[in-house]
Short mmCIF file of C-alpha atoms in Angstrom, two decimals:
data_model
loop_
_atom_site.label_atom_id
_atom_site.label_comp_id
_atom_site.label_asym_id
_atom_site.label_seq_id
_atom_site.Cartn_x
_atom_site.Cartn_y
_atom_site.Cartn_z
CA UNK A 1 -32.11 -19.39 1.58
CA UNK A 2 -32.08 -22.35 4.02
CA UNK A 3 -34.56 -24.36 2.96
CA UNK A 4 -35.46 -23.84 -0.96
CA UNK A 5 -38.44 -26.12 -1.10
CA UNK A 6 -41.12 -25.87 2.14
CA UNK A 7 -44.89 -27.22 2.01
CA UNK A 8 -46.91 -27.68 4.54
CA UNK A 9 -50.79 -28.78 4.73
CA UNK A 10 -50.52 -29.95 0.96
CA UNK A 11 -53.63 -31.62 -0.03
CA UNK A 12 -54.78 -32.23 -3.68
CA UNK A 13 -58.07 -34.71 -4.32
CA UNK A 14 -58.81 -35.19 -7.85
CA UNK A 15 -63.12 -35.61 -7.95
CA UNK A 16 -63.63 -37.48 -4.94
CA UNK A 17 -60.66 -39.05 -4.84
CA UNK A 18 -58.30 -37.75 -2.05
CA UNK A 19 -54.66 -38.14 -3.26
CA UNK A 20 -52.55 -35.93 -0.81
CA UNK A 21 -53.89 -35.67 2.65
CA UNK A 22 -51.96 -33.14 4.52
CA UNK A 23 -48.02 -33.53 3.68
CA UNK A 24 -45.56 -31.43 5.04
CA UNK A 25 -41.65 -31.05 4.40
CA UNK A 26 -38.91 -28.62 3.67
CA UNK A 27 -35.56 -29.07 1.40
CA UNK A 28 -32.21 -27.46 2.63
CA UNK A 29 -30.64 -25.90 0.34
CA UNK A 30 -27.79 -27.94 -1.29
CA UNK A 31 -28.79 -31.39 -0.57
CA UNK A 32 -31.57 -33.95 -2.06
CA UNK A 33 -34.44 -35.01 -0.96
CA UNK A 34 -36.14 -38.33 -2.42
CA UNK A 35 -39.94 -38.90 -1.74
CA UNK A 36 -40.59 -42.45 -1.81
CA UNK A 37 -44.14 -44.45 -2.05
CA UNK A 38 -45.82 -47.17 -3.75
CA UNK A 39 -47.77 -46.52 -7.73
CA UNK A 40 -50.47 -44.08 -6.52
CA UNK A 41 -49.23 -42.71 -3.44
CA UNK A 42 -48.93 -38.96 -4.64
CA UNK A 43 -45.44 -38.63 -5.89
CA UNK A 44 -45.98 -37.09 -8.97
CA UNK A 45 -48.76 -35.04 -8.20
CA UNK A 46 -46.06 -33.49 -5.61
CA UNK A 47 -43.87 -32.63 -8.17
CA UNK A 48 -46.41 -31.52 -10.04
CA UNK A 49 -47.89 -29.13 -7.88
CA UNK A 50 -44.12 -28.05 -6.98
CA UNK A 51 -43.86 -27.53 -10.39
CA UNK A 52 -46.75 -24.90 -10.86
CA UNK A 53 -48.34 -27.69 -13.41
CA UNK A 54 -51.31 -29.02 -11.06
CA UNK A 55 -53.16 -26.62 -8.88
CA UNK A 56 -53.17 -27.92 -5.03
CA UNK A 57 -56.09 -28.09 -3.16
CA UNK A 58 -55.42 -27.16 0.48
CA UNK A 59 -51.93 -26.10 2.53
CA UNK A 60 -49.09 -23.63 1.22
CA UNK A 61 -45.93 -24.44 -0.43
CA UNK A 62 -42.73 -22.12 -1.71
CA UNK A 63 -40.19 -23.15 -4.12
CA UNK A 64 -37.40 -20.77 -3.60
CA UNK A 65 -39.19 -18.29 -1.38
CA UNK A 66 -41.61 -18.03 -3.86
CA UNK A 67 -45.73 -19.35 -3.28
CA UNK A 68 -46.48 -21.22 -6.13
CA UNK A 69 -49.74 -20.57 -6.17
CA UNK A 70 -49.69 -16.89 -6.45
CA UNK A 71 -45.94 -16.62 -7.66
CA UNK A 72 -46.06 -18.85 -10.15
CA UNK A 73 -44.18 -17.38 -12.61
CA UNK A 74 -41.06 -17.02 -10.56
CA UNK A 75 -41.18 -20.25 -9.55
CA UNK A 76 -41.06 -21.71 -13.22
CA UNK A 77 -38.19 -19.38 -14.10
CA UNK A 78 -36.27 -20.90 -10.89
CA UNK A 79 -36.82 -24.34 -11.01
CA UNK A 80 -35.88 -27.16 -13.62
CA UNK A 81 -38.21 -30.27 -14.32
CA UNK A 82 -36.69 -33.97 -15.56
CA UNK A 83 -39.22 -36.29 -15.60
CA UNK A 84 -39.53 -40.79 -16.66
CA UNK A 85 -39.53 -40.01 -20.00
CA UNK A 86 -36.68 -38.15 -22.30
CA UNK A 87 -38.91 -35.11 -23.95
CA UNK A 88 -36.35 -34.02 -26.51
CA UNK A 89 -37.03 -33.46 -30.09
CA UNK A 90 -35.90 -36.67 -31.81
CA UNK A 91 -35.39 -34.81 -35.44
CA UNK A 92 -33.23 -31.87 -34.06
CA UNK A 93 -29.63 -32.76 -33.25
CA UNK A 94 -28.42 -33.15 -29.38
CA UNK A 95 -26.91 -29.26 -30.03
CA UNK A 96 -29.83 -27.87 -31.84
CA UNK A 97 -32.21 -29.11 -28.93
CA UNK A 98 -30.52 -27.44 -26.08
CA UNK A 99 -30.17 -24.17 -28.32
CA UNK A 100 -33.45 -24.31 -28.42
CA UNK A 101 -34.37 -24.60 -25.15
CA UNK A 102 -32.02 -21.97 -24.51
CA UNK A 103 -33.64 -19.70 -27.02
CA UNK A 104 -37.17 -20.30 -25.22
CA UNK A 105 -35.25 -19.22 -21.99
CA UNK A 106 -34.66 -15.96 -23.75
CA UNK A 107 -30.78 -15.54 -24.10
CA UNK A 108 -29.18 -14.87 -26.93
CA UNK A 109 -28.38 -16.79 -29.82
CA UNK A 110 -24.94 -16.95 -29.04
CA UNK A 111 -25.34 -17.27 -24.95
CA UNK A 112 -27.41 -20.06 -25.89
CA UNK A 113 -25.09 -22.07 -28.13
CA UNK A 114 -22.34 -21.51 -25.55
CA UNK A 115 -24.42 -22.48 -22.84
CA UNK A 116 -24.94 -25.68 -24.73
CA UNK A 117 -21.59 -26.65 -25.31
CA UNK A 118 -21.25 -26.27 -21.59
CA UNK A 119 -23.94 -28.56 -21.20
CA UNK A 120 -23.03 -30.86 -23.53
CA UNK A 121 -19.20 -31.46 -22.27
CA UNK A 122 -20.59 -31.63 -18.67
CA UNK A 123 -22.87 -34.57 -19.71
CA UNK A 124 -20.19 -36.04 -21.71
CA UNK A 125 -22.10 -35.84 -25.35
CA UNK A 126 -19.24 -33.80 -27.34
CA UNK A 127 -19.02 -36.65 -29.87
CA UNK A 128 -23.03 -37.21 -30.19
CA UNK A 129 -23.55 -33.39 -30.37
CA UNK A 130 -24.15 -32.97 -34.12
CA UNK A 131 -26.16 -36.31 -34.47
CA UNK A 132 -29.67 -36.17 -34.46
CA UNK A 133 -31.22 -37.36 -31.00
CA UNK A 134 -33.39 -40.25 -32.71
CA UNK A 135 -29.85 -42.42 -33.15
CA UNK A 136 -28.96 -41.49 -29.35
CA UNK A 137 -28.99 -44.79 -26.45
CA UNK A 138 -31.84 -44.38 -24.02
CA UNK A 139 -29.17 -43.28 -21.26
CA UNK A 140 -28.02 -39.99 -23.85
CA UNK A 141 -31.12 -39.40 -24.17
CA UNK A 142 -31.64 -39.04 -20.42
CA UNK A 143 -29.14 -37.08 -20.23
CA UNK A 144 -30.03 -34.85 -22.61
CA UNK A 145 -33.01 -34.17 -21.11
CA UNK A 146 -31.61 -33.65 -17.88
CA UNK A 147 -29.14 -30.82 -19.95
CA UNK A 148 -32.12 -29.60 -21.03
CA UNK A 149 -33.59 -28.90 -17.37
CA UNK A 150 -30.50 -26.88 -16.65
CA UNK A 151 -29.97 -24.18 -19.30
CA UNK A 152 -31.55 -21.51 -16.65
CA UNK A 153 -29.09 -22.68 -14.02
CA UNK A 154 -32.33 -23.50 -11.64
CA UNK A 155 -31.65 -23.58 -8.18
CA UNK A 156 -34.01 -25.89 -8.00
CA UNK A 157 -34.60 -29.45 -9.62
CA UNK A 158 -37.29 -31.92 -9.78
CA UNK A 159 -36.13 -35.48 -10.50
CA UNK A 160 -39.37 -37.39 -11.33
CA UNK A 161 -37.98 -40.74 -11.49
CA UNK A 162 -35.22 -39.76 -13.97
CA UNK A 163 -33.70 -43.44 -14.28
CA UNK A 164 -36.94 -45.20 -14.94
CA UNK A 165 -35.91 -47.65 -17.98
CA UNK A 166 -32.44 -47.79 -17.88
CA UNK A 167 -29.93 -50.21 -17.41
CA UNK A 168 -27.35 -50.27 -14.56
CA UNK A 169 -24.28 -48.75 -16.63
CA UNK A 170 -26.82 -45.91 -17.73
CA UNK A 171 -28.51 -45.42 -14.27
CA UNK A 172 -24.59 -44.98 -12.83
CA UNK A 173 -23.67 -42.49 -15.37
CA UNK A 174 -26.68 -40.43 -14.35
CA UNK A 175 -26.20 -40.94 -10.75
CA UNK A 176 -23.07 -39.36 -11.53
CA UNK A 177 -24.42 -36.24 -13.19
CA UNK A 178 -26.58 -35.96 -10.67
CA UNK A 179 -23.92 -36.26 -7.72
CA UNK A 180 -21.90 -33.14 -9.81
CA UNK A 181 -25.30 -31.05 -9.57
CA UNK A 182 -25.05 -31.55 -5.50
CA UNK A 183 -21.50 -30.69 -5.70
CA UNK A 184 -22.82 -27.63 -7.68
CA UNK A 185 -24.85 -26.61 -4.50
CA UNK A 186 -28.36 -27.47 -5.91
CA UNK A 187 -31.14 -28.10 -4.42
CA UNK A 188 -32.97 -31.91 -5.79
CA UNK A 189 -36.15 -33.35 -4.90
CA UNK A 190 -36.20 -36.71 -6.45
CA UNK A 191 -38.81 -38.84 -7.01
CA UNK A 192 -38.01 -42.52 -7.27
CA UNK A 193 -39.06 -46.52 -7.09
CA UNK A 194 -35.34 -47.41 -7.49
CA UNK A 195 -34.57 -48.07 -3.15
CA UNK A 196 -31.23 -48.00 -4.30
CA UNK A 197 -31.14 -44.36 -5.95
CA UNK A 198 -32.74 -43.35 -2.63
CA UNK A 199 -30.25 -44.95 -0.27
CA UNK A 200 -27.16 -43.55 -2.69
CA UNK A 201 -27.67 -40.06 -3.50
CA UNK A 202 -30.43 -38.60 -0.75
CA UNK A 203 -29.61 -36.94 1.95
CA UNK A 204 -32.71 -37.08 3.56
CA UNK A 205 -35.97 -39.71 2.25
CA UNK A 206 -39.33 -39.26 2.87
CA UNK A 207 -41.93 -42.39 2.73
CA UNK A 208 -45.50 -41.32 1.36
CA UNK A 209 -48.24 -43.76 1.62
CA UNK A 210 -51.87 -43.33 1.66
CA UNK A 211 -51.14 -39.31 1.23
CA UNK A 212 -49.22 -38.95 4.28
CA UNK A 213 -45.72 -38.95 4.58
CA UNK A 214 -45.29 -41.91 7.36
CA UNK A 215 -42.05 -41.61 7.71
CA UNK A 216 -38.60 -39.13 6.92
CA UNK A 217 -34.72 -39.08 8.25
CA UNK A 218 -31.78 -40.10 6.69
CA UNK A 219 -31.49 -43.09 5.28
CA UNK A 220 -29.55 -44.96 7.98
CA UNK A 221 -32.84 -43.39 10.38
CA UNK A 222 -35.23 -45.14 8.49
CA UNK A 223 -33.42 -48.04 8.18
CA UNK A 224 -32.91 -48.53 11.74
CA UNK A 225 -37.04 -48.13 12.39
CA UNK A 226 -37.57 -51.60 10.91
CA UNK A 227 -35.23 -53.18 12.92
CA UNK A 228 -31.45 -54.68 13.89
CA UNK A 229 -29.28 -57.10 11.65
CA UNK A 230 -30.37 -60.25 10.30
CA UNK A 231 -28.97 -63.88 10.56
CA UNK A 232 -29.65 -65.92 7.65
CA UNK A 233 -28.92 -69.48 7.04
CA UNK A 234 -29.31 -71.56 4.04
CA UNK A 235 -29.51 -75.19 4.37
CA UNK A 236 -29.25 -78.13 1.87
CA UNK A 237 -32.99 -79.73 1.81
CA UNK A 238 -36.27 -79.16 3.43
CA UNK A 239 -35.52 -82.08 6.63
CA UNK A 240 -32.22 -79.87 7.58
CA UNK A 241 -34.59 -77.21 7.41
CA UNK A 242 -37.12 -78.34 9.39
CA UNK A 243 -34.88 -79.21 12.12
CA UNK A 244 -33.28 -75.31 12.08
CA UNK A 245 -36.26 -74.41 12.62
CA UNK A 246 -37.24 -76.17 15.91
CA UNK A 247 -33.30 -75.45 16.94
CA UNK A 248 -34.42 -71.70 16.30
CA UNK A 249 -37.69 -71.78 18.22
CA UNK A 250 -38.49 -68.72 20.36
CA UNK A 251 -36.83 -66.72 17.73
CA UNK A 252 -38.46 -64.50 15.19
CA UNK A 253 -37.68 -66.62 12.24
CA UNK A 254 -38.97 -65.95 8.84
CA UNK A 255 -38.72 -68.30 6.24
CA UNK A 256 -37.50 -66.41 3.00
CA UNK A 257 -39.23 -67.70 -0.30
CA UNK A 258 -36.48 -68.79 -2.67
CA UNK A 259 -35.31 -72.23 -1.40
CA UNK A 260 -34.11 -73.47 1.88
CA UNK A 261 -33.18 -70.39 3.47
CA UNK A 262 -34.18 -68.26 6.56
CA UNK A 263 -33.41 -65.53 8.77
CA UNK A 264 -33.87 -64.03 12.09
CA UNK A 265 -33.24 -60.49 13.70
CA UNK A 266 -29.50 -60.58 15.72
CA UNK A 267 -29.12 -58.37 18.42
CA UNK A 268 -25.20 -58.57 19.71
CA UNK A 269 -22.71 -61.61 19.10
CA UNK A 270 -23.89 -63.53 21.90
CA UNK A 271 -27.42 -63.36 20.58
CA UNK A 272 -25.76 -64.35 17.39
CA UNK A 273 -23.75 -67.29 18.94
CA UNK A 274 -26.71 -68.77 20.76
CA UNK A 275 -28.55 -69.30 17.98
CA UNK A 276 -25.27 -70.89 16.42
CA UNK A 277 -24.68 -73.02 19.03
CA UNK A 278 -28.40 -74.27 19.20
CA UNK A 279 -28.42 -75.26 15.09
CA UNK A 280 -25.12 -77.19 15.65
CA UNK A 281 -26.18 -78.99 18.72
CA UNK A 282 -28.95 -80.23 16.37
CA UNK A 283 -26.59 -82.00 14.23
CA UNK A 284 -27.56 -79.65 11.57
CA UNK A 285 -25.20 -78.86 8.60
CA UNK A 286 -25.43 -75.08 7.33
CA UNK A 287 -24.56 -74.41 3.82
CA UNK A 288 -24.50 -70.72 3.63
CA UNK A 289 -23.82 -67.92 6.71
CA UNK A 290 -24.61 -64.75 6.12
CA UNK A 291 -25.28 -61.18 8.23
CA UNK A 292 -27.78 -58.06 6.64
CA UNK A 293 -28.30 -54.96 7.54
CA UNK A 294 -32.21 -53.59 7.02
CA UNK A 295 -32.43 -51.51 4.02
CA UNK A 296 -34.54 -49.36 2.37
CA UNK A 297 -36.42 -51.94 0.50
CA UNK A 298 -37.22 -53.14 4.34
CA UNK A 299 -38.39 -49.52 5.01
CA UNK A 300 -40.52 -49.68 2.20
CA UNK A 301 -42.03 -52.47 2.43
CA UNK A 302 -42.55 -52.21 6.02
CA UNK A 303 -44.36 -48.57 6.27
CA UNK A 304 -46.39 -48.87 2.75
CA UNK A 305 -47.76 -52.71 3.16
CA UNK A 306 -51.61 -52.52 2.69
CA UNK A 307 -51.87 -56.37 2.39
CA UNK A 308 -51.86 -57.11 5.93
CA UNK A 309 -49.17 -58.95 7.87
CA UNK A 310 -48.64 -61.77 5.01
CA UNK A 311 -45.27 -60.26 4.05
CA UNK A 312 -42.42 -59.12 6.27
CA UNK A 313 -39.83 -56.81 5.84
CA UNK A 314 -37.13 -57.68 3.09
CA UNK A 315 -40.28 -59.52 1.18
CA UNK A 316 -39.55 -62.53 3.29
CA UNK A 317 -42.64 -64.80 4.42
CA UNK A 318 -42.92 -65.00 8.48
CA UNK A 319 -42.44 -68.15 9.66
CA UNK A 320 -44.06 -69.18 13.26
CA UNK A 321 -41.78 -70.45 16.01
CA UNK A 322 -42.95 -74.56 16.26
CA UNK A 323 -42.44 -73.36 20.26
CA UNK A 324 -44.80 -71.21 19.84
CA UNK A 325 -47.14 -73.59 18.24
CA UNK A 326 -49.00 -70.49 16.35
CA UNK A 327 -47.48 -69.25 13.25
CA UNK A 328 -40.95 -32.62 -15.91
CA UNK A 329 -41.59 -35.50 -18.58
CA UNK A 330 -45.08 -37.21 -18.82
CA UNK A 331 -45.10 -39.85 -16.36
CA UNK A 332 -44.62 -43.45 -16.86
CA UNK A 333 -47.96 -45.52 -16.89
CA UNK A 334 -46.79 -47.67 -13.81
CA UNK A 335 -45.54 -44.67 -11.85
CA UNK A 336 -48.51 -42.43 -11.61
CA UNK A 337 -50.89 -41.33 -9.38
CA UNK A 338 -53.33 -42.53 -11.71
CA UNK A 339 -55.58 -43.89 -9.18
CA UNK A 340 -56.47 -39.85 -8.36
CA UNK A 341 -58.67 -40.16 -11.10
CA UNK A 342 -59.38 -37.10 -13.90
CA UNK A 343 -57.62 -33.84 -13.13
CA UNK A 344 -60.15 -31.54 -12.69
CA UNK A 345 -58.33 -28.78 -14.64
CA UNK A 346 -57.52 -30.14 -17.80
CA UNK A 347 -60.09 -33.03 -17.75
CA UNK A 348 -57.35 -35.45 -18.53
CA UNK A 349 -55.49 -37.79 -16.44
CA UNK A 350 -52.67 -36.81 -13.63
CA UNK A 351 -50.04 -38.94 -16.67
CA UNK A 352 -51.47 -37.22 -19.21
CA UNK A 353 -51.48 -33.29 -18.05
CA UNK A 354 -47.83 -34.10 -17.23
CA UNK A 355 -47.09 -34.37 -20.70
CA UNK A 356 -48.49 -31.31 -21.41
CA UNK A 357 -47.65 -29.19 -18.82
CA UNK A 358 -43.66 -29.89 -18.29
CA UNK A 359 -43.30 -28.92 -21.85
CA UNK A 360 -45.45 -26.17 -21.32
CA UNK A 361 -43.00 -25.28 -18.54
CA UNK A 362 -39.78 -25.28 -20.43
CA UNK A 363 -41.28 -23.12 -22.91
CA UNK A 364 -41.99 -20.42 -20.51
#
């Protein structure tokens, strides 16, 4: 199958409170895709649906060639769910929980414990196995879960911002995991806030805002939609400054907010060496040189802004040219798709029927 995951139309309003208006995209098989957007764009309610726990409201979508609206059974035997939060059984050992979950996927006692030693020495927790899970880090837990996901061997994976929490050394060891299941040949949709995680491990990224996906490519495509390289130059005090500035006018010069620093979009080296040229004819000393590339935190910031033009990409603060003379775990409470409101099948909240429903999932 070419492309495990296809939707198309999706739509899901919660009361009167649209929350997808019409996304469509498709998965091939093998690779990941990460959905990005601001708290409330619809990430999780994605997954969600994806996931057979939230009914949609309008379009079509199949997880591995299956509707998951009127196949939903296959789908949840097919797919695997990790969500912010690590929902293992604290009490039961790291072992005991994966036998379990292996048990509730219906093999046999002993296919289950040796699918969990597999498990375990792929996510490197041989030594931790036989402790209980209350005394594990919050990055073995993580990966515990993740484990967990993956005792069906699903196809299919939903990474609902999986590193939420944890701390660099503990967000590379999962990356890592996570770079093995692509070796593997699965198929990852990943939902994250982490531009980074995006930019690393995603083959393609999709930017939802507002309930519509605004933008998708690769993440060197996106990057190059908000623009070339950047000049910036950091200067000693706020007179050298001001004098950069009126070197630099006619340029698109944004003053950045932590001290006396700025930057400009570069297009070629004689572009760059003009504006070079013009800073030292001013008799102005520069203290720092340095050339950027956009990234996706540009992208990001860029296509979901809903504050108006105040901020510029990179979270710089445009600055006026003087020339010119103008100027499958419950979801974490800041990640949410809570603005959608009550879901209208369970009468709870989007955060809360997550809870519910990806262990609800495993179980099945």
């Amino acid at each position: 199958m070419n492309h495990p995951i296809e939707v198309e139309g999706l739509g899901k309003s919660f009361g009167d409170v649209p929350v997808l208006k019409g996304i469509d995209l498709s998965v091939q098989a093998g690779t990941m895709y990460a959905l990005l957007g601001p708290n409330g764009a619809g990430k999780t309610t994605t997954v969600r649906i994806l996931a057979t726990l939230t009914r949609m409201g309008t379009g079509t979508a199949r997880v591995n060639g299956y509707d998951v609206v009127r196949q939903a059974r296959e789908v949840r035997a097919s797919v695997g769910l990790t969500g912010q939060y690590a929902a293992v059984d604290k009490m039961l050992t790291g072992r005991e929980n994966l036998v379990m979950m292996g048990r509730l996927y219906r093999l046999g006692r002993a296919a289950a414990r040796r699918r969990a030693d597999e498990l375990i020495e792929q996510f490197d927790l041989v030594d931790a196995a036989g402790r209980q899970a209350k005394t594990y880090s919050g990055g073995m837990r993580r990966r515990l879960d993740l484990a967990a996901s993956l005792i069906g061997r699903p196809p299919v994976i939903f990474l609902d911002e999986p590193t939420t929490g944890l701390d660099p050394r503990s967000r590379a060891t999962m990356w890592a995991a996570i770079r093995a299941l692509l070796g593997q040949g699965t198929t990852i949709l990943l939902t994250t806030q982490y531009l980074e995680e995006a930019d690393q491990l995603a083959d393609r990224v999709g930017v939802l805002s507002d309930g519509h996906i605004v933008a998708e490519g690769t993440p060197g495509e996106l990057k190059q939609r908000v623009g070339s390289e950047r000049l910036e130059l950091t200067f000693d005090d706020e007179n050298a400054l001001g004098a950069a500035l009126a070197a630099m006018s006619g340029e698109k010069v944004q003053r950045e907010e932590d001290g006396h620093r700025v930057s400009a979009p570069i297009e070629g080296a004689r572009h760059l060496k003009s504006i070079l040229d013009r800073v030292e004819q001013a008799g102005v000393e520069v203290r720092h040189i340095s050339i950027t590339e956009p990234t996706l935190d540009d992208v990001f910031l860029t296509l979901t802004d809903r504050s108006g033009p105040s901020r510029a990409p990179g979270g710089t603060v445009p600055h006026q040219s003087p020339a010119a003379g103008e100027s499958h775990r419950s979801p974490q409470a800041g990640d949410s798709d809570r603005s959608a409101g009550s879901d209208a099948l369970s009468g709870r909240s989007d955060q809360s029927a997550a809870s519910a429903g990806t262990r609800e999932t495993r179980s099945r």
